[in-house]
mmCIF file of C-alpha atoms in Angstrom:
data_model
loop_
_atom_site.group_PDB
_atom_site.id
_atom_site.type_symbol
_atom_site.label_atom_id
_atom_site.label_comp_id
_atom_site.label_asym_id
_atom_site.label_seq_id
_atom_site.Cartn_x
_atom_site.Cartn_y
_atom_site.Cartn_z
ATOM 1 C CA MET K 236 -1.511 14.807 -1.071
ATOM 2 C CA PRO K 237 -3.454 11.921 -2.947
ATOM 3 C CA TYR K 238 -2.319 10.844 -6.258
ATOM 4 C CA GLY K 239 -3.674 12.753 -9.377
ATOM 5 C CA PRO K 240 -5.241 11.305 -12.201
ATOM 6 C CA GLU K 241 -2.221 11.482 -14.746
ATOM 7 C CA PHE K 242 0.132 10.152 -12.163
ATOM 8 C CA ALA K 243 -2.321 7.483 -11.298
ATOM 9 C CA GLU K 244 -2.287 5.986 -14.699
ATOM 10 C CA PHE K 245 1.462 5.960 -14.889
ATOM 11 C CA TYR K 246 1.558 4.193 -11.600
ATOM 12 C CA ASP K 247 -0.736 1.689 -12.538
ATOM 13 C CA ARG K 248 1.461 0.993 -15.728
ATOM 14 C CA HIS K 249 4.821 0.839 -14.044
ATOM 15 C CA TRP K 250 4.334 0.006 -10.272
ATOM 16 C CA ARG K 251 1.436 -2.133 -10.148
ATOM 17 C CA ALA K 252 3.700 -5.100 -11.061
ATOM 18 C CA PHE K 253 4.952 -5.164 -7.489
ATOM 19 C CA GLY K 254 1.823 -5.746 -6.101
ATOM 20 C CA GLU K 255 1.180 -8.465 -8.681
ATOM 21 C CA ALA K 256 4.672 -10.183 -7.587
ATOM 22 C CA VAL K 257 4.221 -10.084 -3.864
ATOM 23 C CA ALA K 258 0.531 -10.868 -3.430
ATOM 24 C CA PRO K 259 0.802 -14.544 -4.085
ATOM 25 C CA LYS K 260 3.399 -14.842 -1.408
ATOM 26 C CA PHE K 261 1.239 -13.287 1.375
ATOM 27 C CA PHE K 262 -1.990 -14.891 0.072
ATOM 28 C CA ALA K 263 -0.323 -18.463 0.313
ATOM 29 C CA HIS K 264 1.107 -17.492 3.853
ATOM 30 C CA VAL K 265 -2.045 -16.021 5.551
ATOM 31 C CA VAL K 266 -4.990 -17.698 3.963
ATOM 32 C CA PRO K 267 -4.360 -21.052 5.955
ATOM 33 C CA LEU K 268 -4.357 -18.866 8.919
ATOM 34 C CA VAL K 269 -7.907 -17.399 9.061
ATOM 35 C CA ALA K 270 -11.184 -19.040 8.812
ATOM 36 C CA GLY K 271 -13.071 -16.325 6.865
ATOM 37 C CA ARG K 272 -12.892 -14.860 3.515
ATOM 38 C CA ARG K 273 -13.011 -11.183 3.672
ATOM 39 C CA VAL K 274 -10.016 -8.797 3.019
ATOM 40 C CA LEU K 275 -9.532 -5.210 3.574
ATOM 41 C CA ASP K 276 -7.020 -3.407 1.567
ATOM 42 C CA LEU K 277 -5.982 -0.093 3.088
ATOM 43 C CA CYS K 278 -4.300 2.350 0.720
ATOM 44 C CA CYS K 279 -5.104 0.036 -2.034
ATOM 45 C CA GLY K 280 -4.176 2.080 -4.878
ATOM 46 C CA THR K 281 -5.389 0.395 -8.109
ATOM 47 C CA GLY K 282 -6.095 -2.705 -6.436
ATOM 48 C CA ALA K 283 -3.062 -5.116 -7.425
ATOM 49 C CA SER K 284 -2.350 -6.294 -3.822
ATOM 50 C CA SER K 285 -5.885 -7.813 -3.272
ATOM 51 C CA GLN K 286 -6.776 -8.936 -6.779
ATOM 52 C CA VAL K 287 -5.622 -12.337 -6.008
ATOM 53 C CA PHE K 288 -8.144 -12.785 -3.168
ATOM 54 C CA ALA K 289 -11.030 -11.685 -5.327
ATOM 55 C CA GLU K 290 -9.724 -14.045 -8.100
ATOM 56 C CA ASP K 291 -9.933 -16.964 -5.319
ATOM 57 C CA GLY K 292 -13.542 -16.015 -4.314
ATOM 58 C CA TRP K 293 -12.690 -13.535 -1.315
ATOM 59 C CA THR K 294 -14.707 -10.428 -0.780
ATOM 60 C CA VAL K 295 -12.516 -7.545 -1.047
ATOM 61 C CA THR K 296 -12.884 -3.795 0.210
ATOM 62 C CA GLY K 297 -10.344 -1.580 -1.045
ATOM 63 C CA VAL K 298 -9.828 2.188 0.493
ATOM 64 C CA ASP K 299 -7.744 4.742 -0.708
ATOM 65 C CA ALA K 300 -7.340 8.525 -0.433
ATOM 66 C CA SER K 301 -6.844 9.055 -4.211
ATOM 67 C CA ALA K 302 -10.271 8.944 -6.189
ATOM 68 C CA ALA K 303 -8.172 8.536 -9.349
ATOM 69 C CA MET K 304 -6.486 5.232 -7.995
ATOM 70 C CA ILE K 305 -9.778 4.026 -6.807
ATOM 71 C CA ASN K 306 -11.241 4.755 -10.283
ATOM 72 C CA ILE K 307 -8.680 2.468 -11.872
ATOM 73 C CA ALA K 308 -9.354 -0.175 -9.361
ATOM 74 C CA ARG K 309 -13.060 -0.184 -10.156
ATOM 75 C CA ARG K 310 -12.583 0.154 -13.783
ATOM 76 C CA ARG K 311 -10.426 -3.053 -13.726
ATOM 77 C CA ALA K 312 -13.019 -4.904 -11.514
ATOM 78 C CA ASP K 313 -15.806 -4.075 -13.557
ATOM 79 C CA ALA K 314 -14.207 -5.794 -16.571
ATOM 80 C CA ALA K 315 -13.461 -9.014 -14.594
ATOM 81 C CA ASP K 316 -15.491 -11.794 -13.630
ATOM 82 C CA TRP K 317 -14.439 -11.364 -9.907
ATOM 83 C CA GLY K 318 -15.481 -7.619 -9.923
ATOM 84 C CA SER K 319 -18.888 -8.229 -8.222
ATOM 85 C CA ARG K 320 -16.776 -9.301 -5.135
ATOM 86 C CA THR K 321 -15.177 -6.083 -4.817
ATOM 87 C CA SER K 322 -15.827 -2.562 -3.594
ATOM 88 C CA TYR K 323 -13.481 0.374 -3.708
ATOM 89 C CA VAL K 324 -14.123 3.464 -1.673
ATOM 90 C CA VAL K 325 -12.232 6.653 -1.223
ATOM 91 C CA GLN K 326 -11.719 7.365 2.467
ATOM 92 C CA ASP K 327 -9.086 8.315 4.881
ATOM 93 C CA VAL K 328 -7.674 5.013 6.312
ATOM 94 C CA THR K 329 -7.021 6.853 9.783
ATOM 95 C CA ARG K 330 -10.812 7.508 10.179
ATOM 96 C CA LEU K 331 -12.415 4.317 8.205
ATOM 97 C CA ASP K 332 -16.220 4.599 7.944
ATOM 98 C CA LEU K 333 -17.327 0.982 6.654
ATOM 99 C CA ALA K 334 -20.474 0.903 8.933
ATOM 100 C CA GLY K 335 -22.599 -2.227 7.994
ATOM 101 C CA GLN K 336 -19.454 -4.272 6.833
ATOM 102 C CA GLU K 337 -18.917 -7.505 8.567
ATOM 103 C CA PRO K 338 -15.512 -8.042 10.096
ATOM 104 C CA TYR K 339 -12.448 -8.634 8.081
ATOM 105 C CA ASP K 340 -10.260 -11.652 8.162
ATOM 106 C CA VAL K 341 -7.060 -10.151 6.607
ATOM 107 C CA VAL K 342 -6.044 -6.404 6.657
ATOM 108 C CA LEU K 343 -3.562 -5.343 4.028
ATOM 109 C CA CYS K 344 -1.396 -1.980 3.923
ATOM 110 C CA LEU K 345 1.278 -2.498 1.253
ATOM 111 C CA TYR K 346 3.249 -0.788 -1.164
ATOM 112 C CA ASP K 347 5.297 1.322 1.855
ATOM 113 C CA SER K 348 1.903 3.160 2.458
ATOM 114 C CA ILE K 349 2.658 3.418 6.033
ATOM 115 C CA ASN K 350 5.494 5.716 5.119
ATOM 116 C CA HIS K 351 3.201 8.144 3.629
ATOM 117 C CA LEU K 352 1.242 8.526 6.709
ATOM 118 C CA PRO K 353 2.140 11.918 8.381
ATOM 119 C CA GLY K 354 3.914 10.739 11.834
ATOM 120 C CA SER K 355 3.453 8.382 14.486
ATOM 121 C CA ALA K 356 -0.302 9.543 15.540
ATOM 122 C CA ALA K 357 -1.235 8.932 12.063
ATOM 123 C CA VAL K 358 -0.005 5.408 12.067
ATOM 124 C CA ALA K 359 -1.631 4.789 15.363
ATOM 125 C CA ALA K 360 -5.007 6.088 13.989
ATOM 126 C CA MET K 361 -4.612 3.788 11.079
ATOM 127 C CA VAL K 362 -4.075 0.863 13.033
ATOM 128 C CA GLU K 363 -6.577 1.326 15.637
ATOM 129 C CA SER K 364 -9.329 2.022 12.767
ATOM 130 C CA ALA K 365 -8.372 -1.241 11.148
ATOM 131 C CA ALA K 366 -8.517 -2.919 14.491
ATOM 132 C CA GLU K 367 -12.292 -1.694 14.776
ATOM 133 C CA VAL K 368 -13.246 -3.432 11.671
ATOM 134 C CA ALA K 369 -11.013 -6.776 12.208
ATOM 135 C CA ARG K 370 -12.222 -10.178 13.256
ATOM 136 C CA VAL K 371 -10.618 -11.787 16.197
ATOM 137 C CA GLY K 372 -7.975 -13.894 14.915
ATOM 138 C CA ALA K 373 -7.610 -11.483 11.837
ATOM 139 C CA ARG K 374 -4.148 -10.875 10.309
ATOM 140 C CA PHE K 375 -2.640 -7.733 9.490
ATOM 141 C CA VAL K 376 0.059 -7.650 6.798
ATOM 142 C CA LEU K 377 1.833 -4.189 6.363
ATOM 143 C CA ASP K 378 5.181 -3.305 4.693
ATOM 144 C CA LEU K 379 7.586 -0.127 4.777
ATOM 145 C CA ASN K 380 10.572 1.274 3.426
ATOM 146 C CA THR K 381 13.365 1.254 6.206
ATOM 147 C CA PRO K 382 15.836 4.136 6.540
ATOM 148 C CA GLN K 383 18.202 1.982 4.317
ATOM 149 C CA ALA K 384 15.772 1.892 1.699
ATOM 150 C CA LEU K 385 14.928 5.960 1.834
ATOM 151 C CA ALA K 386 18.627 6.713 1.918
ATOM 152 C CA GLY K 387 19.070 5.521 -1.587
ATOM 153 C CA TRP K 388 16.545 7.736 -2.958
ATOM 154 C CA GLY K 389 17.481 11.107 -4.644
ATOM 155 C CA ASP K 390 20.937 9.890 -5.909
ATOM 156 C CA THR K 391 19.768 10.375 -9.670
ATOM 157 C CA ASP K 392 16.591 11.295 -11.354
ATOM 158 C CA GLU K 393 14.532 8.618 -12.841
ATOM 159 C CA VAL K 394 13.013 9.187 -16.224
ATOM 160 C CA ILE K 395 9.918 7.136 -17.507
ATOM 161 C CA VAL K 396 9.010 7.190 -21.074
ATOM 162 C CA ASP K 397 6.408 5.148 -22.702
ATOM 163 C CA GLU K 398 3.765 5.214 -25.230
ATOM 164 C CA ALA K 399 1.463 7.417 -23.111
ATOM 165 C CA GLY K 400 3.968 10.082 -21.876
ATOM 166 C CA ARG K 401 7.020 11.023 -20.051
ATOM 167 C CA LEU K 402 7.566 10.927 -16.293
ATOM 168 C CA THR K 403 10.360 12.483 -14.219
ATOM 169 C CA LEU K 404 10.951 11.311 -10.568
ATOM 170 C CA SER K 405 13.347 13.059 -8.352
ATOM 171 C CA ALA K 406 13.928 12.881 -4.613
ATOM 172 C CA ALA K 407 15.070 15.408 -1.866
ATOM 173 C CA GLN K 408 15.891 14.015 1.797
ATOM 174 C CA ASP K 409 15.422 15.981 4.893
ATOM 175 C CA ALA K 410 17.339 14.229 7.627
ATOM 176 C CA GLU K 411 16.367 16.433 10.323
ATOM 177 C CA ARG K 412 12.674 16.040 9.919
ATOM 178 C CA GLY K 413 13.120 12.272 8.677
ATOM 179 C CA THR K 414 11.273 12.710 5.455
ATOM 180 C CA THR K 415 12.070 12.031 1.809
ATOM 181 C CA THR K 416 9.965 14.167 -0.580
ATOM 182 C CA LEU K 417 9.289 12.580 -3.945
ATOM 183 C CA HIS K 418 8.972 15.412 -6.903
ATOM 184 C CA VAL K 419 6.989 13.921 -9.793
ATOM 185 C CA GLN K 420 6.708 15.827 -13.148
ATOM 186 C CA GLY K 421 4.919 14.473 -16.205
ATOM 187 C CA GLN K 422 3.972 15.127 -19.670
ATOM 188 C CA PRO K 423 0.939 12.869 -20.872
ATOM 189 C CA GLY K 424 1.178 12.246 -24.641
ATOM 190 C CA ALA K 425 4.775 13.557 -25.026
ATOM 191 C CA GLY K 426 6.062 13.339 -28.359
ATOM 192 C CA THR K 427 2.546 13.735 -29.761
ATOM 193 C CA GLY K 428 2.279 17.375 -29.747
ATOM 194 C CA ASN K 429 0.716 17.585 -26.487
ATOM 195 C CA HIS K 430 2.484 20.061 -24.050
ATOM 196 C CA ASP K 431 0.269 19.773 -21.013
ATOM 197 C CA THR K 432 2.104 18.867 -18.047
ATOM 198 C CA PHE K 433 1.591 18.052 -14.429
ATOM 199 C CA SER K 434 3.492 17.989 -11.172
ATOM 200 C CA GLU K 435 2.803 16.288 -7.681
ATOM 201 C CA GLU K 436 4.983 16.117 -4.424
ATOM 202 C CA HIS K 437 4.455 13.120 -2.005
ATOM 203 C CA VAL K 438 6.258 12.792 1.258
ATOM 204 C CA GLU K 439 7.602 9.576 2.709
ATOM 205 C CA HIS K 440 8.284 9.675 6.693
ATOM 206 C CA LEU K 441 10.538 7.373 8.442
ATOM 207 C CA VAL K 442 8.629 4.950 10.572
ATOM 208 C CA ASP K 443 9.913 4.369 14.133
ATOM 209 C CA LEU K 444 9.472 0.506 14.736
ATOM 210 C CA ALA K 445 9.226 0.888 18.426
ATOM 211 C CA SER K 446 6.424 3.361 18.052
ATOM 212 C CA LEU K 447 4.682 1.005 15.463
ATOM 213 C CA SER K 448 5.004 -1.967 17.605
ATOM 214 C CA ALA K 449 3.518 0.042 20.637
ATOM 215 C CA SER K 450 0.728 1.351 18.504
ATOM 216 C CA LEU K 451 -0.103 -2.073 17.087
ATOM 217 C CA THR K 452 -0.357 -3.561 20.780
ATOM 218 C CA ALA K 453 -2.570 -0.809 22.142
ATOM 219 C CA ALA K 454 -4.908 -1.414 19.223
ATOM 220 C CA GLY K 455 -5.000 -5.133 19.868
ATOM 221 C CA TRP K 456 -2.651 -6.426 17.522
ATOM 222 C CA HIS K 457 -0.326 -8.857 19.022
ATOM 223 C CA ARG K 458 2.199 -11.719 18.172
ATOM 224 C CA GLN K 459 4.049 -9.030 15.976
ATOM 225 C CA ARG K 460 6.562 -10.266 13.405
ATOM 226 C CA PHE K 461 9.314 -8.864 11.307
ATOM 227 C CA THR K 462 10.070 -10.589 7.895
ATOM 228 C CA THR K 463 10.616 -9.969 4.282
ATOM 229 C CA TYR K 464 8.960 -11.183 1.190
ATOM 230 C CA ALA K 465 11.598 -13.443 0.553
ATOM 231 C CA ASN K 466 10.327 -15.756 2.791
ATOM 232 C CA LEU K 467 7.444 -14.761 5.202
ATOM 233 C CA SER K 468 7.869 -17.626 7.491
ATOM 234 C CA VAL K 469 11.411 -16.442 8.697
ATOM 235 C CA ASP K 470 11.593 -13.749 11.254
ATOM 236 C CA ILE K 471 14.482 -11.388 10.941
ATOM 237 C CA ALA K 472 16.650 -10.284 13.872
ATOM 238 C CA ASP K 473 17.588 -6.745 12.756
ATOM 239 C CA PRO K 474 14.698 -5.106 10.760
ATOM 240 C CA ALA K 475 17.227 -2.221 9.955
ATOM 241 C CA SER K 476 19.265 -4.434 7.782
ATOM 242 C CA VAL K 477 16.763 -4.924 4.945
ATOM 243 C CA ARG K 478 15.184 -2.259 2.693
ATOM 244 C CA ARG K 479 11.667 -3.411 2.465
ATOM 245 C CA LEU K 480 10.359 -4.713 5.779
ATOM 246 C CA VAL K 481 7.168 -6.800 6.263
ATOM 247 C CA VAL K 482 5.310 -6.518 9.609
ATOM 248 C CA MET K 483 2.804 -9.065 10.622
ATOM 249 C CA ALA K 484 0.483 -9.300 13.670
ATOM 250 C CA VAL K 485 -2.731 -10.997 14.892
ATOM 251 C CA HIS K 486 -6.007 -9.276 16.043
ATOM 252 C CA THR K 487 -6.900 -10.425 19.891
#
């Protein structure tokens, strides 16, 4: 399910920093490799990953299934001098409808968003949909949680309290199905007498790398590389050995 408005606000306050931290790394890596200046940010959330491109003068299109996340991205863009170069739309990334747009030079799908897609068929549809709007020579950058990362979820509940409320996160593993379900319970305005609460569930799926590679190849994404944010120029021999894997490919 898409993130609702209350969780989207919590998410933006507490997890946006990840996108802001890694964005300069992949920005510096891919910009010299492409000729154009158009980026498509799939599962863009509140826009943290692609903001660095907009700040540098690129044209940015962000797509997310959550209207609440898109609203936050638009709100931030509207308040910035780079906002006129951005467009944020609510769509299903497995069925993009970007008619009239010029092809993109960089495609992003970060924040382990690929783990949220419900299985290999949805992953294949996403990478194919991305290829249909990408320029020849475009770079695709995606990241994912490996089994090692997801295995560490659910050991303890995480409680976040800030000036805007309280959030409790707990996770449940289903080894047979290869899924991890994140249970979210929140109370905006906790401590102010507000007793309203909200709850959501979000499922992460294990991504089979062989299937992902085959889907990328079938969609025209070649020269695939497995790497990490520690050093995007260095390939890793054992993708399962890291918690957060970065996958890069070139559209041919």
